PDB file of C-alpha atoms in Angstrom:
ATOM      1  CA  UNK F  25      -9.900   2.406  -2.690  1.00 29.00           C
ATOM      2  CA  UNK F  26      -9.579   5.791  -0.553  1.00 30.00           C
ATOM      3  CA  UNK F  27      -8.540   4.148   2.355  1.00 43.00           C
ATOM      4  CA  UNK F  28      -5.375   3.016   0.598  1.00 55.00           C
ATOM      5  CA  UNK F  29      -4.244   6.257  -0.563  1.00 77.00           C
ATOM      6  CA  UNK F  30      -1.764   6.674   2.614  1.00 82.00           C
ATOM      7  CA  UNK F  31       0.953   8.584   0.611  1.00 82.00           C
ATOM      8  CA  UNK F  32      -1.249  11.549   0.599  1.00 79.00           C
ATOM      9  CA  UNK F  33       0.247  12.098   4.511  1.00 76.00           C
ATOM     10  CA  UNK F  34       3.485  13.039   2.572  1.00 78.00           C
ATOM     11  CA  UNK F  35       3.372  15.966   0.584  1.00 82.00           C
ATOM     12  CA  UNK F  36       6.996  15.004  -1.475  1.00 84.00           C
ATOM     13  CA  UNK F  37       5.489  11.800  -2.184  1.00 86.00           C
ATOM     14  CA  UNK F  38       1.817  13.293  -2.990  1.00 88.00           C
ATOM     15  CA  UNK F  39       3.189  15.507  -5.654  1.00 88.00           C
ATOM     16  CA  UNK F  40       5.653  12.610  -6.673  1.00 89.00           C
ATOM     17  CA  UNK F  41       2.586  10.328  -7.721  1.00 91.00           C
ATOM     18  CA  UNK F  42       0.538  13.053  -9.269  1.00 90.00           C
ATOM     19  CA  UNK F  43       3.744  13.548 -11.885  1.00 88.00           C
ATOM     20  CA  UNK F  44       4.004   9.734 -12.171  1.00 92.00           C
ATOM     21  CA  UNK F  45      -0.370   9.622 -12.867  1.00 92.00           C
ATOM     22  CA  UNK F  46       0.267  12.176 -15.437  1.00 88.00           C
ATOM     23  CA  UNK F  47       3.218  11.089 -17.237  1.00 88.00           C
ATOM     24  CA  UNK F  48       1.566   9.902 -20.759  1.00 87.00           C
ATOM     25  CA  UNK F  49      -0.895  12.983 -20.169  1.00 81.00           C
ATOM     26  CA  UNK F  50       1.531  15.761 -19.900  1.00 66.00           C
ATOM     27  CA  UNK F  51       3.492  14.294 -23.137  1.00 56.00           C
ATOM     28  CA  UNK F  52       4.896  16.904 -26.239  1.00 56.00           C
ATOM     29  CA  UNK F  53       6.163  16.628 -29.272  1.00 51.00           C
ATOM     30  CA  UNK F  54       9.524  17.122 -26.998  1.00 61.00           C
ATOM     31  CA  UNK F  55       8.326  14.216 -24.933  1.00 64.00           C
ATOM     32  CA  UNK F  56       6.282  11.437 -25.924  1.00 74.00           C
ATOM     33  CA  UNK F  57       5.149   8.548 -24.564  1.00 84.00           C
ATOM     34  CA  UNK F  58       6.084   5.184 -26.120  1.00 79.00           C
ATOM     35  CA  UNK F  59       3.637   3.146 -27.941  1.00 80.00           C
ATOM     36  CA  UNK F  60       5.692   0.158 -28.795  1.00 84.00           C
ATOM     37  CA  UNK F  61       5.643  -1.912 -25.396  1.00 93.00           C
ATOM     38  CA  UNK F  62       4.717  -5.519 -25.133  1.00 93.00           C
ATOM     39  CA  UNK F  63       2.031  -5.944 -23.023  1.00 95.00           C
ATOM     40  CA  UNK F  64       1.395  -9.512 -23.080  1.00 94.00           C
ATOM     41  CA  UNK F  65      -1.789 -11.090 -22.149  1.00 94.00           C
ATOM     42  CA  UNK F  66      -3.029  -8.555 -19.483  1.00 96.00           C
ATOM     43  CA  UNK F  67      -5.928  -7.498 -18.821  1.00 93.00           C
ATOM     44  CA  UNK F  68      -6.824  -4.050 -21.125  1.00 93.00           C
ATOM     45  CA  UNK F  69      -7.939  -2.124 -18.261  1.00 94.00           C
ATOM     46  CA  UNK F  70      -4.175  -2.121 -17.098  1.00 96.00           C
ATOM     47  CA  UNK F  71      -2.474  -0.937 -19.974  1.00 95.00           C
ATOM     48  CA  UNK F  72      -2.092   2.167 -19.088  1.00 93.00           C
ATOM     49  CA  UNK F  73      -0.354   1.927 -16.116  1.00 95.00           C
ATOM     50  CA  UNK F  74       1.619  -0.472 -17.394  1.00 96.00           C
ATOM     51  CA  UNK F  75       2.299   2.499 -20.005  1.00 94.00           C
ATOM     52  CA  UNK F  76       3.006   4.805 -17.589  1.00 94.00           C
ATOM     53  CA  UNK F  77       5.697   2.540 -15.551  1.00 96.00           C
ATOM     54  CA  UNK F  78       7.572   1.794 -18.864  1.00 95.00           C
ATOM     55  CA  UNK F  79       7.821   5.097 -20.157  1.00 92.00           C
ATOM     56  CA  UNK F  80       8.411   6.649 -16.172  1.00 93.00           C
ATOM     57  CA  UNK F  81      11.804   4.161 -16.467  1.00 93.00           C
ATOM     58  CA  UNK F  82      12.667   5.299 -19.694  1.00 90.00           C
ATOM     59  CA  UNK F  83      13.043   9.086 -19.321  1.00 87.00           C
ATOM     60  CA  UNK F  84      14.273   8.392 -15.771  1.00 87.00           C
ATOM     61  CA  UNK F  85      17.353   6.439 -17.402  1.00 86.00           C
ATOM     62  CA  UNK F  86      17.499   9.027 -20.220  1.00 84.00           C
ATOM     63  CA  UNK F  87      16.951  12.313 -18.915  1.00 80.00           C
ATOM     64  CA  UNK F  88      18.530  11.598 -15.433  1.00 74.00           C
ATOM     65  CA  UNK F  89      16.157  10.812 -12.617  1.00 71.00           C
ATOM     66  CA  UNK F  90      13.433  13.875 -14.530  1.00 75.00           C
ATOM     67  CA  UNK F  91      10.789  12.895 -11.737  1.00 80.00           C
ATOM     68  CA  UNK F  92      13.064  12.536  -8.708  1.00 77.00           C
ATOM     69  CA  UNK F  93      15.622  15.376  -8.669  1.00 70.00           C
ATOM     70  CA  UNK F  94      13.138  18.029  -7.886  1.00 63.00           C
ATOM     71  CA  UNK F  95      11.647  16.509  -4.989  1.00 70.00           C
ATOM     72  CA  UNK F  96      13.056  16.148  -1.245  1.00 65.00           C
ATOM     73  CA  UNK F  97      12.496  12.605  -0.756  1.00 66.00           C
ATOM     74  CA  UNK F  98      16.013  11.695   0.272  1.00 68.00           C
ATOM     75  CA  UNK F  99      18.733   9.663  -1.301  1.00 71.00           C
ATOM     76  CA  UNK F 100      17.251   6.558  -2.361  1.00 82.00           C
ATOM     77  CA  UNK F 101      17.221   4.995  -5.255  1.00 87.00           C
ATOM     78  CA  UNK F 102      14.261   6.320  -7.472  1.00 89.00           C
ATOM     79  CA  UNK F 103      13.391   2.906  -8.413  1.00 93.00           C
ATOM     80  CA  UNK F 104      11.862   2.179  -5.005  1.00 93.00           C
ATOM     81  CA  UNK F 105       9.550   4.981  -5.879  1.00 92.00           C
ATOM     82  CA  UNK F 106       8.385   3.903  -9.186  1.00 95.00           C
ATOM     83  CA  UNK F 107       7.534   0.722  -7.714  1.00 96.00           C
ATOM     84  CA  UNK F 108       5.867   2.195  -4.471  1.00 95.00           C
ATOM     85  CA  UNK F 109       3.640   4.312  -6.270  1.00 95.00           C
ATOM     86  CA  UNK F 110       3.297   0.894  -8.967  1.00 97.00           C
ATOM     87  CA  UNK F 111       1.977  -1.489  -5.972  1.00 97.00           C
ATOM     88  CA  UNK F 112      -0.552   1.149  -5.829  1.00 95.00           C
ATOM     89  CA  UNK F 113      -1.710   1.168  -9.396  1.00 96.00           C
ATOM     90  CA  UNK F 114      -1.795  -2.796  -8.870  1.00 96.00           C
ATOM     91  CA  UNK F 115      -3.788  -3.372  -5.362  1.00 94.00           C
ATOM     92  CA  UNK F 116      -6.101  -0.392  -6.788  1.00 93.00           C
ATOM     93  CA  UNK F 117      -6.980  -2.559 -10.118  1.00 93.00           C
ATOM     94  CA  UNK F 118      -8.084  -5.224  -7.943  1.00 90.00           C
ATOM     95  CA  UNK F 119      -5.211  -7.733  -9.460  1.00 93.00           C
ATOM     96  CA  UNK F 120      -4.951 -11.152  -8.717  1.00 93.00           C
ATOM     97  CA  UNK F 121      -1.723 -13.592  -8.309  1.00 93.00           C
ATOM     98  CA  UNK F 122      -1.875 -14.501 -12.018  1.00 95.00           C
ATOM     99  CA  UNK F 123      -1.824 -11.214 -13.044  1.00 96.00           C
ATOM    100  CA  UNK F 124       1.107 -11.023 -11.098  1.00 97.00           C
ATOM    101  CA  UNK F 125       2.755 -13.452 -13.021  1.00 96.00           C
ATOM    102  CA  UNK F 126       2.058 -11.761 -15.987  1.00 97.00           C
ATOM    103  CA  UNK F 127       3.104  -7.993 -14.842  1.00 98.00           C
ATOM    104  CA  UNK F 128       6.645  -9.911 -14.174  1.00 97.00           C
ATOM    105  CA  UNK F 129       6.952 -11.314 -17.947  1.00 97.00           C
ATOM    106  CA  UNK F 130       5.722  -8.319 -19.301  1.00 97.00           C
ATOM    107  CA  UNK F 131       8.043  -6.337 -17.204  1.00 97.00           C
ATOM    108  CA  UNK F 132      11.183  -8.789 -18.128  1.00 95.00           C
ATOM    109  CA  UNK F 133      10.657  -8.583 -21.704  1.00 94.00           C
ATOM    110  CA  UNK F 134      10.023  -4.581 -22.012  1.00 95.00           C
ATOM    111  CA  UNK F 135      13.128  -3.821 -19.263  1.00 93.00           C
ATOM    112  CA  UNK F 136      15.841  -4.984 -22.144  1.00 90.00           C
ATOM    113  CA  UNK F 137      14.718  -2.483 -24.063  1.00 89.00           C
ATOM    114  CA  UNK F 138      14.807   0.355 -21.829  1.00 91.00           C
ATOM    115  CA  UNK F 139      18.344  -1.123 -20.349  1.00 89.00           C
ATOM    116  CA  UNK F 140      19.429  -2.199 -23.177  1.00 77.00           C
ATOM    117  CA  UNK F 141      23.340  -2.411 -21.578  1.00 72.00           C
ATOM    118  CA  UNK F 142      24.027  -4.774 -19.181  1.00 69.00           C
ATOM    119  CA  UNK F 143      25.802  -1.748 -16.982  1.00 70.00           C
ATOM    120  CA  UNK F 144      24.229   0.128 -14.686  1.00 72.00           C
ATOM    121  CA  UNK F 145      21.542  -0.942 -12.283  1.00 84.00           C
ATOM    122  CA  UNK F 146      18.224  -1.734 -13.521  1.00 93.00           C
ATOM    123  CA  UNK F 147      14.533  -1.288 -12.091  1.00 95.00           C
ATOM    124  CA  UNK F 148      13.358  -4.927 -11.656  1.00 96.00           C
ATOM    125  CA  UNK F 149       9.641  -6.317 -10.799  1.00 98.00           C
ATOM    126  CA  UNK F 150      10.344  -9.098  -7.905  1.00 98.00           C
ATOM    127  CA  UNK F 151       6.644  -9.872  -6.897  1.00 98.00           C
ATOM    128  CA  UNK F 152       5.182 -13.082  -7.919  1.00 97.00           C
ATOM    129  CA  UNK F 153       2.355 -13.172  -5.754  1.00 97.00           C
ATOM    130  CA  UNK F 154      -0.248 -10.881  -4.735  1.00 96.00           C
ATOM    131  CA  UNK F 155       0.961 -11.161  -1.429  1.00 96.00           C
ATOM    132  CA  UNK F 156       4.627  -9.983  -2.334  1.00 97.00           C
ATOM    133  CA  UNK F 157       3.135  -6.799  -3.706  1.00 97.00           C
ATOM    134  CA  UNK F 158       0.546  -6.403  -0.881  1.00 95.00           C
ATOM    135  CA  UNK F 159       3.535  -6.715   1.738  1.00 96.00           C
ATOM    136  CA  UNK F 160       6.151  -4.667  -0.302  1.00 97.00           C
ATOM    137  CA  UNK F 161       3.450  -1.633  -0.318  1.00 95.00           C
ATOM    138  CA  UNK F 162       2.583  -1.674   3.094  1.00 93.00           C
ATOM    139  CA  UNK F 163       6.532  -2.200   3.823  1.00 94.00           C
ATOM    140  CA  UNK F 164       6.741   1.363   2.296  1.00 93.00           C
ATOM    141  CA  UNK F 165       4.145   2.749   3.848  1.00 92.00           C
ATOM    142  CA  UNK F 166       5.925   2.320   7.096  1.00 90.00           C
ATOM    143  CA  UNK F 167       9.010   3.648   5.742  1.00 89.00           C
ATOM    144  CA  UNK F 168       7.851   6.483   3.847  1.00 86.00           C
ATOM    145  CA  UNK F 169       4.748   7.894   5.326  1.00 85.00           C
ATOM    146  CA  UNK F 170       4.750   5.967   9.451  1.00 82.00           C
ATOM    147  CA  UNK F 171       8.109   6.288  10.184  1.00 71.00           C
ATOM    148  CA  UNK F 172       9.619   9.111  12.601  1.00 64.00           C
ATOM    149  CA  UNK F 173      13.104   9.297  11.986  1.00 62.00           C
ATOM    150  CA  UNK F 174      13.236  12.067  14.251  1.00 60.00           C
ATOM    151  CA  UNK F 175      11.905  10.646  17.413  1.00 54.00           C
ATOM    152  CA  UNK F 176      11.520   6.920  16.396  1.00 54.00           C
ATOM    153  CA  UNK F 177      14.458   5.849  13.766  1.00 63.00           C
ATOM    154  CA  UNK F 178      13.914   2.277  14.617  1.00 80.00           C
ATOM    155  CA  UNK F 179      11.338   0.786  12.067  1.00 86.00           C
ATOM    156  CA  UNK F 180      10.856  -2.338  13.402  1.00 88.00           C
ATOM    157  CA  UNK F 181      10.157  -0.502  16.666  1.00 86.00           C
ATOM    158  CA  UNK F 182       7.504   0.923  14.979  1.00 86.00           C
ATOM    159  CA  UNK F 183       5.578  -2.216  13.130  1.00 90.00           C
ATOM    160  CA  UNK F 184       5.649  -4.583  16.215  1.00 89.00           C
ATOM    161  CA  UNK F 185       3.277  -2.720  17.712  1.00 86.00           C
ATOM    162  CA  UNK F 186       0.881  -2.686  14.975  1.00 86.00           C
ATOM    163  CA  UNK F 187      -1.788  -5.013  13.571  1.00 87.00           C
ATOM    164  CA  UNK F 188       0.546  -5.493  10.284  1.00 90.00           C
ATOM    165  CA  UNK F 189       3.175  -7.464  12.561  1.00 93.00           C
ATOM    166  CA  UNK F 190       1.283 -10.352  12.665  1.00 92.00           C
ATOM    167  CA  UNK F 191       0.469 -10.571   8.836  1.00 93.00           C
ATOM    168  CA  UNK F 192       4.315  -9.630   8.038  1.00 95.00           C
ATOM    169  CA  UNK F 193       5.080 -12.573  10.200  1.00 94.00           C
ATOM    170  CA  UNK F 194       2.879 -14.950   8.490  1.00 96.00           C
ATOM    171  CA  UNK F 195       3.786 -13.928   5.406  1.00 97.00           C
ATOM    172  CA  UNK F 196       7.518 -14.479   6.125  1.00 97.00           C
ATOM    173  CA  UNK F 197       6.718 -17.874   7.901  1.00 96.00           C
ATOM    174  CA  UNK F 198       5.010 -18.962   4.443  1.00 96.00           C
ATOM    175  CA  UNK F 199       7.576 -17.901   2.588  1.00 96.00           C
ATOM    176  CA  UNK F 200      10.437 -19.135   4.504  1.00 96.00           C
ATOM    177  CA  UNK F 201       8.646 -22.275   6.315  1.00 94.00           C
ATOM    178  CA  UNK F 202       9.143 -21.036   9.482  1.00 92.00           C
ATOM    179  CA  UNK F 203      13.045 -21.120   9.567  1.00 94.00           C
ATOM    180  CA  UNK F 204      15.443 -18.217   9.850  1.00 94.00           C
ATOM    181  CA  UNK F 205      15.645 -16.055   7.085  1.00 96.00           C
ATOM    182  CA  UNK F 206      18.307 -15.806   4.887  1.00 95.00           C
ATOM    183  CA  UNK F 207      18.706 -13.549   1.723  1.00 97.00           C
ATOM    184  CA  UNK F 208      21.139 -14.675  -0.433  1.00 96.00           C
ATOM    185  CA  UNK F 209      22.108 -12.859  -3.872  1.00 95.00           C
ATOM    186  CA  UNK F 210      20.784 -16.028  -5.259  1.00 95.00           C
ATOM    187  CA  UNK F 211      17.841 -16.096  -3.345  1.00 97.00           C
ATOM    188  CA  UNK F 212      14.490 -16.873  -5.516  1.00 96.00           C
ATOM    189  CA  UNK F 213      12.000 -15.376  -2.946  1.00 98.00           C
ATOM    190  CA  UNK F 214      10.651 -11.667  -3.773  1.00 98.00           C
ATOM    191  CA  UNK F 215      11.239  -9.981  -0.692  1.00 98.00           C
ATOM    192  CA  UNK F 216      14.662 -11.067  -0.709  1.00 98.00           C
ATOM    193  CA  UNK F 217      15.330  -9.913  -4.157  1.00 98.00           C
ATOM    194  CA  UNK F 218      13.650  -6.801  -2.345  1.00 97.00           C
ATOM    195  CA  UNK F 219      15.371  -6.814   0.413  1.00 97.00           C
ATOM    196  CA  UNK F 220      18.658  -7.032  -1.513  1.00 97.00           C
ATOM    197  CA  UNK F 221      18.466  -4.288  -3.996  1.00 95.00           C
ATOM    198  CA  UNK F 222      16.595  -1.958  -1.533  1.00 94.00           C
ATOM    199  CA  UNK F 223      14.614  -2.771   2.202  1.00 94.00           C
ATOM    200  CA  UNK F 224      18.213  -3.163   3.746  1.00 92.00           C
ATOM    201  CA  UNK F 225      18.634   0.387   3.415  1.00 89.00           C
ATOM    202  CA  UNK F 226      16.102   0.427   5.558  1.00 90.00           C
ATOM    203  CA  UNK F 227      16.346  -2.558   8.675  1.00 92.00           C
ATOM    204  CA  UNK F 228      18.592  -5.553   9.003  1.00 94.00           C
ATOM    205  CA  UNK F 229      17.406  -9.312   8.374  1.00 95.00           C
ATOM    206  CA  UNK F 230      18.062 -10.019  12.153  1.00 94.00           C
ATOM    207  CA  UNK F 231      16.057  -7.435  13.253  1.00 93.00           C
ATOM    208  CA  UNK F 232      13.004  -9.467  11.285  1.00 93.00           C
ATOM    209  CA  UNK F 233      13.856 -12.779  12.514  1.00 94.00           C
ATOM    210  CA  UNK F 234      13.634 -10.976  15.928  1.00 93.00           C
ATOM    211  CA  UNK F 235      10.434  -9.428  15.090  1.00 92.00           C
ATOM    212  CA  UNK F 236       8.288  -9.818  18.005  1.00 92.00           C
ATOM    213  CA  UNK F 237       4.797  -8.400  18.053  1.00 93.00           C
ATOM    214  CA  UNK F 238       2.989  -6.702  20.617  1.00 88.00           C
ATOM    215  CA  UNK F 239      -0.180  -5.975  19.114  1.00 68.00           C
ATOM    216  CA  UNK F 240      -1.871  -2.778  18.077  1.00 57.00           C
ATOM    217  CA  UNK F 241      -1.017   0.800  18.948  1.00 49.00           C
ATOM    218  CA  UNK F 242      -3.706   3.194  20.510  1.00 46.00           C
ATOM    219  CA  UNK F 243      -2.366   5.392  17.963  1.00 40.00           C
ATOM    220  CA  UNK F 244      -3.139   4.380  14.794  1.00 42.00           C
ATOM    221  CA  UNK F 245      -0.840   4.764  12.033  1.00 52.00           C
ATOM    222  CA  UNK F 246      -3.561   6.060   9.431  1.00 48.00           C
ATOM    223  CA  UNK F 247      -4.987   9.071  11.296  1.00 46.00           C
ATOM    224  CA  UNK F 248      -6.384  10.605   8.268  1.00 40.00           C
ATOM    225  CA  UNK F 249      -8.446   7.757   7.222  1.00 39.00           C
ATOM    226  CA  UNK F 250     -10.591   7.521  10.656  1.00 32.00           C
ATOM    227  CA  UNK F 251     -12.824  10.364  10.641  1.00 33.00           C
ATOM    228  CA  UNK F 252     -13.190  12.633  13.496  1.00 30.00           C
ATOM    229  CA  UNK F 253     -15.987  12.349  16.678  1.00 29.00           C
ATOM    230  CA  UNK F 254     -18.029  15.012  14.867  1.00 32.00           C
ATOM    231  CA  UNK F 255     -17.928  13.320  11.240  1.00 34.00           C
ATOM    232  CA  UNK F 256     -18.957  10.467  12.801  1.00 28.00           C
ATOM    233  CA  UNK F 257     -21.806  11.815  14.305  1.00 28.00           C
ATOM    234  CA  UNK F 258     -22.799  14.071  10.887  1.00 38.00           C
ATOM    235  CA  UNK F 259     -22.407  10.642   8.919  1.00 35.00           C
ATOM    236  CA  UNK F 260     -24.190   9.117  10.994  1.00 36.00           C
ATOM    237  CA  UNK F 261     -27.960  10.791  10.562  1.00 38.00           C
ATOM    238  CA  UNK F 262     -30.655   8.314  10.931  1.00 36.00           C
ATOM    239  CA  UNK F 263     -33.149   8.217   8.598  1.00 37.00           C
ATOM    240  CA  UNK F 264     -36.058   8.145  11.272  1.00 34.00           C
ATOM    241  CA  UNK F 265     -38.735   7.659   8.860  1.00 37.00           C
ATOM    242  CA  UNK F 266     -37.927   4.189   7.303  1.00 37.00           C
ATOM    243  CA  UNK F 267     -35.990   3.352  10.658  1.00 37.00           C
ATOM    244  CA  UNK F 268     -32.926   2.606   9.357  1.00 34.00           C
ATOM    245  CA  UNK F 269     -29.692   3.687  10.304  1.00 31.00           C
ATOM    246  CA  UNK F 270     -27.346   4.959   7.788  1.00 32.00           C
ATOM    247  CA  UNK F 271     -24.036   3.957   9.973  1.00 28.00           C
ATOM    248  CA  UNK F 272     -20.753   5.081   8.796  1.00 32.00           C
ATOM    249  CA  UNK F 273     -19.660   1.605   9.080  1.00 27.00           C
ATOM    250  CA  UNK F 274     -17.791   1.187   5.577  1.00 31.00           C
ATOM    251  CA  UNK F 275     -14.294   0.121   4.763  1.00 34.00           C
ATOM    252  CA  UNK F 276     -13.007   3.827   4.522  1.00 34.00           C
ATOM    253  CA  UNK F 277     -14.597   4.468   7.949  1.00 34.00           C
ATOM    254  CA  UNK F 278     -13.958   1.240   9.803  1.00 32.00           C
ATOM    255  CA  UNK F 279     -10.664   1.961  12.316  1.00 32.00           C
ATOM    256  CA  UNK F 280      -9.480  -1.508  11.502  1.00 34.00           C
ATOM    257  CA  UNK F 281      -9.426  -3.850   8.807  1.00 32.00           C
ATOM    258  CA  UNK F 282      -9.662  -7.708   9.898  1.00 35.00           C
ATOM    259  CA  UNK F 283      -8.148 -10.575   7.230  1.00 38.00           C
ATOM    260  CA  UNK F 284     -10.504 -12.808   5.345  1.00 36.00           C
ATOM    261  CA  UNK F 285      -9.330 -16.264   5.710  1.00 38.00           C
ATOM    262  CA  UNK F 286      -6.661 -17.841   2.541  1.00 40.00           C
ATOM    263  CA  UNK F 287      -7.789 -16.905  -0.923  1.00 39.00           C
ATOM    264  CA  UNK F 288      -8.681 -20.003  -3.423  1.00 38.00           C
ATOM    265  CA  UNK F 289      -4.841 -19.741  -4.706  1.00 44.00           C
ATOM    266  CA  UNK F 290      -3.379 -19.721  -1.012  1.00 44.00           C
ATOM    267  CA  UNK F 291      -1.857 -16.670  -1.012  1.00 50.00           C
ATOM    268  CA  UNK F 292      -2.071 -14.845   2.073  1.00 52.00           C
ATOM    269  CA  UNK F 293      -5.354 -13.059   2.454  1.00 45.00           C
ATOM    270  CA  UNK F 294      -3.726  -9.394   3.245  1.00 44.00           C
ATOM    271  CA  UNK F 295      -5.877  -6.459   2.896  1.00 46.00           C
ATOM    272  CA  UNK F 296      -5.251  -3.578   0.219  1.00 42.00           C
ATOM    273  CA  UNK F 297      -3.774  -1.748   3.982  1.00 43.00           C
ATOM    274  CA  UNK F 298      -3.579  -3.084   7.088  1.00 44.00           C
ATOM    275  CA  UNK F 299      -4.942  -0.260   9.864  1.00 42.00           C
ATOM    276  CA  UNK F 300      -4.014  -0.448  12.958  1.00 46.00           C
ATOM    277  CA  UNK F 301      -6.326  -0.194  16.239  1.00 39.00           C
ATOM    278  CA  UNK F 302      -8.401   3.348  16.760  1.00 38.00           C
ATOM    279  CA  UNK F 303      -9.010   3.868  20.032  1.00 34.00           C
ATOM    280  CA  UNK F 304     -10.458   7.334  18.940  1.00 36.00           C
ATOM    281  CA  UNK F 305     -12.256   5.722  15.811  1.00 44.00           C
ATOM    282  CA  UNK F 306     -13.839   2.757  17.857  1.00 42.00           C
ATOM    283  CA  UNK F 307     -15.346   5.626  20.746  1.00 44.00           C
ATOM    284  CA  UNK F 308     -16.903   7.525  17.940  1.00 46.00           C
ATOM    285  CA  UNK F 309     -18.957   4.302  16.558  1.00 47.00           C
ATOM    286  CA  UNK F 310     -19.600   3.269  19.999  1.00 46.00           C
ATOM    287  CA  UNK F 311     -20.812   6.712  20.871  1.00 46.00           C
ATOM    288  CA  UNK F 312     -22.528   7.045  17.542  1.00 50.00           C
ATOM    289  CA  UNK F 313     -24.917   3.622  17.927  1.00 50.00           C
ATOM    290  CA  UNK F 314     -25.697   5.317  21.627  1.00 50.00           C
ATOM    291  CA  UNK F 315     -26.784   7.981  20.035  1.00 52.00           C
ATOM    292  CA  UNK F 316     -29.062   6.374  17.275  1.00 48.00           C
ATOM    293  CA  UNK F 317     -30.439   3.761  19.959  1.00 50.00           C
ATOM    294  CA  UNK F 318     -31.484   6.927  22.465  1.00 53.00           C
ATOM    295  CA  UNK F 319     -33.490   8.573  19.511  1.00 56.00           C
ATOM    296  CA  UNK F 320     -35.178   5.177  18.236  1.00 48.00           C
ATOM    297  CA  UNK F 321     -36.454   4.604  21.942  1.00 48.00           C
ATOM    298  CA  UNK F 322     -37.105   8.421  22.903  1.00 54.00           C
ATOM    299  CA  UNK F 323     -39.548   7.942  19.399  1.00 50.00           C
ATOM    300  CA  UNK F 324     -41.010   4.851  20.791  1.00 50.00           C
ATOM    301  CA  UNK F 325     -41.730   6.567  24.410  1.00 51.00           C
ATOM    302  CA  UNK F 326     -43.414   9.327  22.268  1.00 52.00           C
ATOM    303  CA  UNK F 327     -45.275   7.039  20.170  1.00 48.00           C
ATOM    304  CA  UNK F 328     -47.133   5.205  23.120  1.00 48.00           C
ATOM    305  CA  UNK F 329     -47.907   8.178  25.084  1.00 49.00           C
TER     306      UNK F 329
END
C-alpha cells in the first residue's frame, strides 16, 4: 500500500530503503547474494525479502555497516533500520500472525550462521504477532519520520495527541493485562525484547505507563498522504452521464483510517498505518460532495425547465 510508504518524508531513510530493495539486484561477482538460506515453510512470494534481510545482515557484519556509514541517519544501531524498513516488506505482503511465527524460526535458524560467534551483538526478530510488527513500524515512524527533535524532542509528547495513542495503549494493555509495565532482560514479550535492545534509546518505560491520550491532532502526522483542496476537487470529476460520482474516497485518500474490530486470531486489529485526524483532508471531501451535489441538482433544474 502507498499510504504506508511514510519513510519517503525522509530523504536519508528514502535512499536507505532503495539500497536495502536493491541489495540481491545490484550483486557482482565481488558481491553476491547468498543462495543457501533456510527458508522454512513460508510462503514463496516472500522469499525474496527474506533474501534480501539475510544477505543485508551479512555484508553489514562483514564489510562494516556497507549500507549505513554513508548515510546521515544518526548513531543508532543499524539493526533498527534493517528491521524498520523489514516491517515494511512484511505489512506490505499482507502477512498474517502465523507467518509471523514462521519469519521468527526462519530468522533464528539462518542468524547462527551469519553470527556465527557468540560475541558481538546480533540483529534479532522479536515479533510474534502481527500486532508486534504493526506497532514496532508505526513506533518508528514516529521516531524517524514524525518526530521534531528540534522543536518537539519529547516523543511521547508527540503520540498522545494522535489517533495511534489509543491503539498503542490497547496493545500494551493486551500484552501486559492492564498492569504496569515492566521490561525485564528476561522478559518474553516482543516489545520488551524491543524495547531493551533499542526503543529506550528513544523514551523511558514510565513515560508509557504515563501515556495519556488526548486524541487527534489538527495536524496530521502524514501530510503527504492527504491530497491537497485542488486534487481533491480534480479527483473528484463526476461522471455526469451515468450519474455516478467517482469520489476520491479510497484508503490512500481517506484522512483517517478507523480499526476493524479483533481479527479471527485475536490479535489486535491495527491498520498497515494509523493516520491521524485531517482537518484540511476532511474540508476538501466535505467541500468536494458540495460540489458534486450542486451540479447533480443544477442538471435536474435544467432538465425540468
Amino acid at each position: 500500500m502507498i499510504c504506508c510508504d511514510v519513510y519517503k518524508g525522509n530523504d536519508e531513510c528514502k535512499k536507505l530503503f532503495n539500497k536495502l530493495d536493491n541489495t540481491c539486484n545490484d550483486e557482482s561477482v565481488h558481491n553476491p547474494c547468498e543462495e543457501s538460506f533456510n527458508y522454512g515453510k513460508i510462503n514463496k512470494s516472500f522469499i525474496p525479502q527474506l533474501k534480501n534481510i539475510f544477505n543485508i545482515l551479512k555484508r553489514n557484519k562483514i564489510q562494516n555497516d556497507k549500507y549505513i556509514n554513508v548515510m546521515n541517519l544518526g548513531g543508532y544501531d543499524p539493526c533498527v533500520y534493517y528491521k524498520y524498513w523489514f516491517y515494511y516488506k512484511i505489512i506490505n505482503n499482507n502477512l498474517e500472525t502465523n507467518d509471523i511465527k514462521e519469519i521468527k524460526n526462519i530468522w533464528n535458524v539462518n542468524i547462527e550462521g551469519i553470527y556465527s560467534s557468540i560475541l558481538g551483538k546480533w540483529c534479532n526478530f522479536y515479533a510474534k504477532t502481527l500486532d508486534d510488527v504493526k506497532i514496532m513500524k508505526v513506533l518508528y515512524d514516529h521516531i524517524f519520520i514524525f518526530n521534531d527533535k528540534q522543536n518537539n524532542p519529547n516523543l511521547m509528547e508527540k503520540i498522545k495527541k494522535c489517533e495511534f495513542c489509543k491503539h498503542l495503549k490497547e496493545y500494551l494493555n493486551q500484552t501486559f493485562k492492564k498492569r504496569p509495565i515492566k521490561c525485564s532482560d528476561s522478559s518474553p514479550y516482543a516489545f520488551c525484547m524491543e524495547y531493551n535492545n533499542h526503543l529506550k534509546e528513544f523514551f523511558k518505560l514510565d513515560e508509557i505507563n504515563n501515556l495519556s491520550c488526548e486524541g487527534s491532532e489538527n495536524d496530521s502526522h502524514y501530510p503527504s498522504q492527504v491530497n491537497s483542496h485542488e486534487q481533491v476537487i480534480e479527483e473528484g470529476k463526476t461522471d455526469m452521464g451515468n450519474g455516478v460520482s467517482q469520489l476520491p474516497i479510497s484508503e490512500k485518500n481517506s484522512p483517517a483510517i478507523t480499526l476493524p474490530g479483533n481479527a479471527q486470531d485475536n490479535d489486535l486489529s491495527t491498520n498497515n498505518t494509523v493516520i491521524c485526524t485531517s482537518v484540511v483532508g476532511v474540508s476538501s471531501i466535505l467541500f468536494l460532495l458540495y460540489k458534486v451535489y450542486k451540479n447533480v441538482f443544477q442538471k435536474e433544474q435544467s432538465t425540468i425547465k
